[in-house]
Amino acid sequence: MPGFELFGSAERKEVHDVLETGVLMRYGFDGMRNSHWKAKELESELSNVLQSDYVQLVSSGTAAVSVALAAAGVGAGDEVIMPTFTFVASFEAIMMLGAIPVLVDIDDTLALSPKAVEEAITPKTKAIMIVQMCGSMGDMSALQDISKRHDLLLIEDACQAIGGSYQGKPLGSIGDLGCFSFDFVKTVTCGEGGAVITSNKNYYTHADHYSDHGHDHIGLDRGVETHPFLGYNFRISELHAAVGLAQVRRLPEFLSIQKANHNILRTALSEIPEVTFRTVPDGGVESYAFLSFFLPDLELARKASKSLKEAGVDGCFHYYDNNWHYVRKWEHLKELKSLYPIAAEVKTGLEYLKTKTFVKSDHYIGRNISCLIKLSWTEAEVKERAKKMVKAIKDTLIVA
Ligand SMILES: *Cc1c(COP(=O)(O)O)cnc(C)c1O
């Protein structure tokens, strides 16, 4: 990732189709659109790729999470369990619905710890949301088991994991609903966009209506269609869908490049005894969008991250010190810095964050470095990079 590195004639052709007709809206305008339905085509491609009965495109990955939760009836005062290591979008999307994000520890998979999830369940819990950060997953079987036993929804945020799988099933298609992002840096990009996938027809119908002001989409003029329930505008445009359509058709090509590049870097780092890798559960296949590894302790990880930067190795993240992806720096959430009043039950529901510590998450994220795997590197560039990484990390360990 990201897919924009390889933009070419396929993307241009799809966008050109849309500009030729001038129909930028995904619904209606049947007479004008010269049979171009880019959003519909992209939904059908994704349905094949993700082996999922229903796909609803939306305007972003963040919107996908809100729409998925809303489609399954999660709202005011409901608790949604989510990991401490993710992207700020996770709690934003939950709070937009008046629901309460309940943050719990991750484990050595860098995803939700099933044990921590089980301990966090209360009578208010409605959903467990696993986030498949950096292209890999947690113990999906254990999470499925917990969600069944407690009658909870299992939602997958697979925004960074398109192309990964678990026991033969694409990530995103395992829980009740799966969410994807096609924003400007994702493996498949269309600028801004996202998708909700599900095999539940009701959830799909809800997502379809909810993401377009509650429209029933029965094919009448928009002024005549009815609104079975309240909705919002989370639509994707035809222009964005056109780019995504070209990109998703190239996914096999992108994945094989990611895998090859990942393999070269991982093999090189395996020479260093102090370096260990993120655990991938049995039956799991990563999307290889990142290479995630551990140093022996926090200070060594900090130093290694610094030496990697100094050696000119870009795209490696020590998330412990990052503002976007880890609970430690989410002051705006902990202090509830909202532009507008927040419901009392959400305020109360988030009190725990002022004092709660996440010792296990600190242990794993503190030692972790995750490096983005790019699509545009030549083989020589990856090999050069591998050498620089090994040297930078070894130098760090020797000095220590
Ligand atoms: C990118 C991302 C999102 C949000 O997607 P946007 O399309 O940028 O709104 C949500 N979750 C994860 C894990 C992401 O990486």
Coordinates of C-alpha atoms in Angstrom, one line a residue, residues 18 41 72 92 127-128 146 148 180-181 213 218 227 235 253 258 269 282 290 305 343 349 355 382 384 392:
V18 CA -17.7 9.3 -15.8
E41 CA -19.9 -2.2 -10.5
A72 CA -27.2 -3.3 13.2
E92 CA -15.2 8.7 16.4
A127 CA -20.8 -5.1 19.8
I128 CA -17.1 -6.2 19.7
I146 CA -17.2 -14.8 22.7
K148 CA -21.9 -16.0 20.1
F180 CA -13.2 -1.1 4.5
S181 CA -11.5 2.2 3.7
H213 CA -30.9 10.0 3.8
I218 CA -37.0 1.4 -5.1
H227 CA -37.9 7.2 3.8
R235 CA -22.7 8.4 -0.3
E253 CA -1.2 -7.6 -8.6
Q258 CA 3.3 -6.5 -1.1
L269 CA 15.3 -9.0 9.8
D282 CA -3.3 -20.2 13.0
F290 CA 3.1 -3.8 6.8
S305 CA 12.9 3.8 15.3
A343 CA -24.8 13.2 26.1
G349 CA -19.4 6.0 30.1
T355 CA -7.5 6.7 35.1
V382 CA 13.8 -3.4 -1.3
E384 CA 18.9 -1.9 -0.2
A392 CA 20.3 0.4 11.8

